[in-house]
PDB file of C-alpha atoms in Angstrom:
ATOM      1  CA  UNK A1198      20.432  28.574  -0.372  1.00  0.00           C
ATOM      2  CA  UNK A1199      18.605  28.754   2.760  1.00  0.00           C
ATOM      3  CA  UNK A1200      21.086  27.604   4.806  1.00  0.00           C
ATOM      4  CA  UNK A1201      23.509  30.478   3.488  1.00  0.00           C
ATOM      5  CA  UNK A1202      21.000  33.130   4.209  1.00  0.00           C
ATOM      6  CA  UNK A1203      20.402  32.421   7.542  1.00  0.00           C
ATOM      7  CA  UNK A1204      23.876  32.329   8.528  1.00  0.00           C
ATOM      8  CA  UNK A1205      24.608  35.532   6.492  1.00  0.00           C
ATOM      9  CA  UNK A1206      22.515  36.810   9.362  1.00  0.00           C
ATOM     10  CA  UNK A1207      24.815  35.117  11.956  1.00  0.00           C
ATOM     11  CA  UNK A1208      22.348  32.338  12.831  1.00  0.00           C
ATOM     12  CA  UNK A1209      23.537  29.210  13.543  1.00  0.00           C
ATOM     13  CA  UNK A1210      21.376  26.193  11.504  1.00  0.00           C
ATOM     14  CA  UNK A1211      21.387  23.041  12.580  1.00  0.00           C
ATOM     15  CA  UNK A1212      19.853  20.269   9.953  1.00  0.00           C
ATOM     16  CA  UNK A1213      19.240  17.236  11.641  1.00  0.00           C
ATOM     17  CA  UNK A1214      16.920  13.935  11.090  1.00  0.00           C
ATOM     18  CA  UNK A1215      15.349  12.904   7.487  1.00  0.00           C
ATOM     19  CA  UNK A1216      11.526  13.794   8.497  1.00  0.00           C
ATOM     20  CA  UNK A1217      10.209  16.567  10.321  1.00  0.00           C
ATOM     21  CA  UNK A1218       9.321  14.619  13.416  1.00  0.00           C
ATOM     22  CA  UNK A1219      13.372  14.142  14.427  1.00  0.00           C
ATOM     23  CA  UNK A1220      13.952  17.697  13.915  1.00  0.00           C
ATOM     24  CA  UNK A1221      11.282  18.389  15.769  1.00  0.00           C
ATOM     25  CA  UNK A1222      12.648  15.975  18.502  1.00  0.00           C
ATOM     26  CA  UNK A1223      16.344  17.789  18.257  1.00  0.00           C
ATOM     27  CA  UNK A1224      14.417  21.081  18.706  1.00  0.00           C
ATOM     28  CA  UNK A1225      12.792  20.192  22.062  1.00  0.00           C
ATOM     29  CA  UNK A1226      16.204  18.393  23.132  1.00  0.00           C
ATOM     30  CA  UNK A1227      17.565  21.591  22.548  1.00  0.00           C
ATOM     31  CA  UNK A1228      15.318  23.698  24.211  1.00  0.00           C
ATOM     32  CA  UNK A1229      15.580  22.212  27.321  1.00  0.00           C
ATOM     33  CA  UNK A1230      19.287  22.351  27.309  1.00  0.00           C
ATOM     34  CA  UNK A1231      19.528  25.865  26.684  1.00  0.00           C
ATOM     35  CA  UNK A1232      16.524  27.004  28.556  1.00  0.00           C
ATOM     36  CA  UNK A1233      15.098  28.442  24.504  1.00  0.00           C
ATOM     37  CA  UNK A1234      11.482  28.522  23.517  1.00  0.00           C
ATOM     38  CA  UNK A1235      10.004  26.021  20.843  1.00  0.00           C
ATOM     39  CA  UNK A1236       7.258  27.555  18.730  1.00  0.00           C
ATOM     40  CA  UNK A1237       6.139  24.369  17.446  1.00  0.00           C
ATOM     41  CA  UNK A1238       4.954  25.031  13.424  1.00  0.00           C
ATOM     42  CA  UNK A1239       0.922  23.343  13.703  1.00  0.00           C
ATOM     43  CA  UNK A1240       0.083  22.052  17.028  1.00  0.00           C
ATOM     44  CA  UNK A1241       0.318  25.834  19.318  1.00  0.00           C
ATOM     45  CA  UNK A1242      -2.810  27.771  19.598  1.00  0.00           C
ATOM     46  CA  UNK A1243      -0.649  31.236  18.246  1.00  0.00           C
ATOM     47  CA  UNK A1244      -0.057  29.261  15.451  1.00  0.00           C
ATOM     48  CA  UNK A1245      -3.689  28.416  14.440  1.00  0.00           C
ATOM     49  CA  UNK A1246      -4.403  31.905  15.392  1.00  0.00           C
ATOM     50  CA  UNK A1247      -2.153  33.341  12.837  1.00  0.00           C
ATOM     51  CA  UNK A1248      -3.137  30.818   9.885  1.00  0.00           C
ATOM     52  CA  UNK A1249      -6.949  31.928  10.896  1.00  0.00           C
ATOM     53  CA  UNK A1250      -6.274  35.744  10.005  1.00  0.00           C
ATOM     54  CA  UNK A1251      -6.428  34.281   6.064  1.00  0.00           C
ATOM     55  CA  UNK A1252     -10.345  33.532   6.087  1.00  0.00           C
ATOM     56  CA  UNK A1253     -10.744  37.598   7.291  1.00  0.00           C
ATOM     57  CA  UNK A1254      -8.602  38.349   4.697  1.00  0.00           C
ATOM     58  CA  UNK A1255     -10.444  36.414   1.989  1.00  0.00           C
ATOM     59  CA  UNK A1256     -13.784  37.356   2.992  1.00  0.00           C
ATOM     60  CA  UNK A1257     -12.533  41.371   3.096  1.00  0.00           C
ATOM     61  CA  UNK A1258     -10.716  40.945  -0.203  1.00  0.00           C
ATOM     62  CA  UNK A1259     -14.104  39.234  -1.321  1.00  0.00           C
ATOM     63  CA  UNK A1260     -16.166  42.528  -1.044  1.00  0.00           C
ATOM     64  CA  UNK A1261     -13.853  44.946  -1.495  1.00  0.00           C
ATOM     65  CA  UNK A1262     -11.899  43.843  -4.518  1.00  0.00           C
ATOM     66  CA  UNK A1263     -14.258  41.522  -6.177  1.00  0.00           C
ATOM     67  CA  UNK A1264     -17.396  43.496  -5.293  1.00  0.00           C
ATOM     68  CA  UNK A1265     -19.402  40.527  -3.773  1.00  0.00           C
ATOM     69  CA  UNK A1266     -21.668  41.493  -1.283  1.00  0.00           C
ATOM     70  CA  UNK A1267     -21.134  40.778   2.516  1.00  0.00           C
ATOM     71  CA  UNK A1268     -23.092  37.377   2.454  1.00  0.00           C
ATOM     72  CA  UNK A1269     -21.204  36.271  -0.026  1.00  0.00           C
ATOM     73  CA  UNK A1270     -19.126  32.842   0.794  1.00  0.00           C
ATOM     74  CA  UNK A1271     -17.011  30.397  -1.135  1.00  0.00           C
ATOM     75  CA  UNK A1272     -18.057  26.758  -1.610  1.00  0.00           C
ATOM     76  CA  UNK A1273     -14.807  25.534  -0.434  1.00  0.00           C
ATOM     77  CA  UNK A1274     -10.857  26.268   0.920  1.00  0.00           C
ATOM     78  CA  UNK A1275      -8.089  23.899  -0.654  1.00  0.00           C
ATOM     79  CA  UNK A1276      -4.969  23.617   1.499  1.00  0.00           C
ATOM     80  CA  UNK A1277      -2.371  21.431   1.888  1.00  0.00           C
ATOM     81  CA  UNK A1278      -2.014  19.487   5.425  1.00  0.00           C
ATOM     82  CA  UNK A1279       1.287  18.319   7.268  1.00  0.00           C
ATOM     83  CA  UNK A1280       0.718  18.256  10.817  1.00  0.00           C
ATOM     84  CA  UNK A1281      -2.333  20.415  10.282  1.00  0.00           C
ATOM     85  CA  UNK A1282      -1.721  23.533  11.646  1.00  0.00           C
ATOM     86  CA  UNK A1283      -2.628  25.587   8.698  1.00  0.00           C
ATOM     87  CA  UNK A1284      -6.129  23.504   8.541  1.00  0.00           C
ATOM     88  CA  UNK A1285      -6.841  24.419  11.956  1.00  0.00           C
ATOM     89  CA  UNK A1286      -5.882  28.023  11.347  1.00  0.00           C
ATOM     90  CA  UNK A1287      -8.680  27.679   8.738  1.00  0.00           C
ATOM     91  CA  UNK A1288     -10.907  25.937  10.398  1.00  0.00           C
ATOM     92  CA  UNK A1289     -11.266  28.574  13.032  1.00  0.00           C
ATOM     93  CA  UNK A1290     -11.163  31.489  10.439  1.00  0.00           C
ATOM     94  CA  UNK A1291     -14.030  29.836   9.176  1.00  0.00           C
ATOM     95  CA  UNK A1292     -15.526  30.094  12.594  1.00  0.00           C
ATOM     96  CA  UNK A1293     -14.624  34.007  12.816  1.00  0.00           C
ATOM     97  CA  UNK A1294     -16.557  35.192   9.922  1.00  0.00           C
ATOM     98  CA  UNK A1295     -19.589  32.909  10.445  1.00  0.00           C
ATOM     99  CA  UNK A1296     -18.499  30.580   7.600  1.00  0.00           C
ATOM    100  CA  UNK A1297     -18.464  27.458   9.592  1.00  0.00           C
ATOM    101  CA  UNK A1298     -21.835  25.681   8.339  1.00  0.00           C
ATOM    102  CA  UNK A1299     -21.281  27.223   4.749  1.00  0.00           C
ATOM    103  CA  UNK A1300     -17.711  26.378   3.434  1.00  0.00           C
ATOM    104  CA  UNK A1301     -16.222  22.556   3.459  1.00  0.00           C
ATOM    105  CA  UNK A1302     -12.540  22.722   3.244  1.00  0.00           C
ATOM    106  CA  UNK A1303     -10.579  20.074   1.291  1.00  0.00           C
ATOM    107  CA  UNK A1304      -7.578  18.779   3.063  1.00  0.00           C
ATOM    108  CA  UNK A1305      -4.374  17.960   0.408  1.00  0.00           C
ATOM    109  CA  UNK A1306      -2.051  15.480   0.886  1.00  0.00           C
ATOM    110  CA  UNK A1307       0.490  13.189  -1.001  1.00  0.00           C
ATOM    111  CA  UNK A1308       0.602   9.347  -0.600  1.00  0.00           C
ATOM    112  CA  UNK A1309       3.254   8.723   1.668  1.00  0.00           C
ATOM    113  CA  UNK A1310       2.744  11.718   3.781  1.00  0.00           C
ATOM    114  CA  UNK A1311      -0.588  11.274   3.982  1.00  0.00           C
ATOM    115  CA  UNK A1312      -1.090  11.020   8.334  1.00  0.00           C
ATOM    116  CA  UNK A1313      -4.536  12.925   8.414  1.00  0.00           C
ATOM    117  CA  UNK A1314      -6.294  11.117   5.457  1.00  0.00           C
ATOM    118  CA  UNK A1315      -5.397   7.572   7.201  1.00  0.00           C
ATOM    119  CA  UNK A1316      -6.400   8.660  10.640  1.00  0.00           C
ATOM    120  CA  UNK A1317      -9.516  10.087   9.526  1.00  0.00           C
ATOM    121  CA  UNK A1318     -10.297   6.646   7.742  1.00  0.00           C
ATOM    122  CA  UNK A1319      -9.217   4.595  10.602  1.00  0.00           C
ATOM    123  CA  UNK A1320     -11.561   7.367  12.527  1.00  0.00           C
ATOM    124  CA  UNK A1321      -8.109   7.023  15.097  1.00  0.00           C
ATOM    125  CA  UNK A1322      -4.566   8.546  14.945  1.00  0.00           C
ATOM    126  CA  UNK A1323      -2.021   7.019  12.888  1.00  0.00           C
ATOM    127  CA  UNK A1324       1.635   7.134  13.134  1.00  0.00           C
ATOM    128  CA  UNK A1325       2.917   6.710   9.312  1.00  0.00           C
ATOM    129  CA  UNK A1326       6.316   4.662   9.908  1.00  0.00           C
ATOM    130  CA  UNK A1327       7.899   7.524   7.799  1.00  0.00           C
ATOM    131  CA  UNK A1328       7.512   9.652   4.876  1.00  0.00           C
ATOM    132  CA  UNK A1329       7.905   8.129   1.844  1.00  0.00           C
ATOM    133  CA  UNK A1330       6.227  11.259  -0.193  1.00  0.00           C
ATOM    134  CA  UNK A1331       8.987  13.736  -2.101  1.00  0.00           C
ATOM    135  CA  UNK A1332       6.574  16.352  -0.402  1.00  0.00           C
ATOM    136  CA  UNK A1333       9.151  15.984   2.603  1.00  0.00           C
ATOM    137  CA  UNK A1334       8.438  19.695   4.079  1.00  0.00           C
ATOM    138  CA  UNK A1335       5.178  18.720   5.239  1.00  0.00           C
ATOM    139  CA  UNK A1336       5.443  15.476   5.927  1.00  0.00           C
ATOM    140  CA  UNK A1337       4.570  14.963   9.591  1.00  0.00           C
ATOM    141  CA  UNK A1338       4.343  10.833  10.631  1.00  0.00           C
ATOM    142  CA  UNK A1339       1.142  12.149  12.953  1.00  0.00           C
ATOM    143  CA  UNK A1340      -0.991  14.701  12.550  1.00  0.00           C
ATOM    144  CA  UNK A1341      -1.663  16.953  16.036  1.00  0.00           C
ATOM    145  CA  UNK A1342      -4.220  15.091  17.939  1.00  0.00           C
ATOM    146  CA  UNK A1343      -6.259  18.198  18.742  1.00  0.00           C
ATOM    147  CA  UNK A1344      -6.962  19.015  15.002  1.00  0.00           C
ATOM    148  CA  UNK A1345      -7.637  15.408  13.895  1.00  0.00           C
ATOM    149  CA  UNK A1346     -10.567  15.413  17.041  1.00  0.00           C
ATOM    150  CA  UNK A1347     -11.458  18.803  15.674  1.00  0.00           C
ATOM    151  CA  UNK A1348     -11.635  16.985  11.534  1.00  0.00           C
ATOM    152  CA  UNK A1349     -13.637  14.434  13.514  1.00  0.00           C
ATOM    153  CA  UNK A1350     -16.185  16.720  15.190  1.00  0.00           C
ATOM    154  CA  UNK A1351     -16.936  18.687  12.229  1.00  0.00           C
ATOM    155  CA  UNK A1352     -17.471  15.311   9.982  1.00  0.00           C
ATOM    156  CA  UNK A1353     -16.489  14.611   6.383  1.00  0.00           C
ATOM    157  CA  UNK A1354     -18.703  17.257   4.955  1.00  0.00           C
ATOM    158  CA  UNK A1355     -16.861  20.046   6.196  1.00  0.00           C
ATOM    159  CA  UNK A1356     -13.480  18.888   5.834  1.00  0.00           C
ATOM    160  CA  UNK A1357     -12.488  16.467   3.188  1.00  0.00           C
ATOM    161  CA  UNK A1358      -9.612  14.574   2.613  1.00  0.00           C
ATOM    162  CA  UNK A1359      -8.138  14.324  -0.506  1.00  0.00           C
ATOM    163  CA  UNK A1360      -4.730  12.087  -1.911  1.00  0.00           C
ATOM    164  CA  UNK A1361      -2.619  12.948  -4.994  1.00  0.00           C
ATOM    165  CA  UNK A1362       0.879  11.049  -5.907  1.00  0.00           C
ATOM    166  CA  UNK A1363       3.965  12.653  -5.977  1.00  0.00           C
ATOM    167  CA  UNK A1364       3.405  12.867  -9.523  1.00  0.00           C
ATOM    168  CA  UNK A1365       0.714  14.890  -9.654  1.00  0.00           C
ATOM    169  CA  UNK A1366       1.553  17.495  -6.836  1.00  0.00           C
ATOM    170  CA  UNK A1367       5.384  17.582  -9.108  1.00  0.00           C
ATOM    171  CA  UNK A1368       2.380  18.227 -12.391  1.00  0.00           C
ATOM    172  CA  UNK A1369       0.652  20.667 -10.535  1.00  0.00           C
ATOM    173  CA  UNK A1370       3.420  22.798  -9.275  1.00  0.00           C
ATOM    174  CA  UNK A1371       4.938  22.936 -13.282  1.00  0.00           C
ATOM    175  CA  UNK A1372       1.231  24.156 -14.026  1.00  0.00           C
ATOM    176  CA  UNK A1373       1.105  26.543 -11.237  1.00  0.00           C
ATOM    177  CA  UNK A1374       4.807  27.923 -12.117  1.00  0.00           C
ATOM    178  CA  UNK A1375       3.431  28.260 -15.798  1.00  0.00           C
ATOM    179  CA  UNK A1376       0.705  30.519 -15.223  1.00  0.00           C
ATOM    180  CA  UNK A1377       1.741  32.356 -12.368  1.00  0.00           C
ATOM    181  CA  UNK A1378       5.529  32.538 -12.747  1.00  0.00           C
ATOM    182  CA  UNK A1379       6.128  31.460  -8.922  1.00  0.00           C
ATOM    183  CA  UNK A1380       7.298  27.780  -7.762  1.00  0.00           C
ATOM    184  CA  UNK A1381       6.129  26.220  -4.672  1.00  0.00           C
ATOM    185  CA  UNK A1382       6.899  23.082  -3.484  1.00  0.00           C
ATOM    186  CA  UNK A1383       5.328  19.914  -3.905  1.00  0.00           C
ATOM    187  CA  UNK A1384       3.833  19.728  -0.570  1.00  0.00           C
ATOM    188  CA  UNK A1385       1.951  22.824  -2.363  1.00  0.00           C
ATOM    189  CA  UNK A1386       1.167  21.123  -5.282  1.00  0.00           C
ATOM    190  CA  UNK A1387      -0.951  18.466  -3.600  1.00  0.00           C
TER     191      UNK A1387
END
């Protein structure tokens, strides 16, 4: 489907390698023979600077449409974690609006893609030998080094790893499609 759409827009996709890290390594092999640009998808600082603009949202959306006043916080932000881009991205949000001290974010992943909860038990970085999750679109064999040192400095009460099967991410999403009519991916699910 995906794959149709892109080249109804006359782009040429190229699907290559059975985990993210070898299409990641075919995307840098082809950058440098065509001179292109790699925006890499968790470990770039524009990245984590776009994922960040989420927090601002919540926190505006917080006041304005839910009527909680400005000091209001959430205990916690659930998100899913591949290479951990988005985590970082909310890790500094958190640091935008002040949150930093007040909100522990839970970091999702499925066994068998699960790079940042091993590292962060190991208290090193781990290189899974592959992804063995169905939660595929995420899977990165290592986590970027500069958000698991970041996980590290902030400590296990502010960010907190968490591990579901496949099963239960596949559960999940079936719940999440029943009462909100949209299907995400099991990545998502976690």
């Amino acid at each position: 489907f995906m794959l149709d759409r892109l080249s109804a827009y006359g782009a040429e996709a190229l699907v290559h390698g059975a985990v993210w890290d070898e299409a990641n390594d075919m995307a840098m092999k082809i950058c440098e023979q065509t001179g292109g640009c790699l925006v890499h998808p968790f470990d770039q600082r524009d990245t984590w600077d776009g994922h960040a603009t989420l927090v601002g949202e919540c926190k505006a959306q917080f006041v304005t449409d839910l009527g909680q006043p400005d000091d209001f916080c959430p205990s916690a932000f659930v998100t899913c974690v591949g290479g951990g881009g988005l985590l970082m991205g909310i890790l500094q949000g958190l640091e935008t609006v002040g949150w930093q001290n007040r909100v522990a974010v839970v970091a999702c992943e499925t066994h068998g893609a699960d790079s940042m909860a091993q590292a962060l038990a190991a208290g090193e970085l781990v290189t899974l030998p592959g992804i063995s999750s169905i939660a595929k679109s995420l899977g990165a064999t290592r986590v970027s080094e500069t958000i698991f040192n970041k996980c590290v400095e902030l400590g296990s009460e502010r960010v907190r790893p968490w591990v579901c099967t496949d099963r239960q991410a596949v559960e999940a999403c079936a719940r999440f499609a029943d009462h909100h009519r949209v299907l995400v991916e099991p990545a998502c699910g976690a």
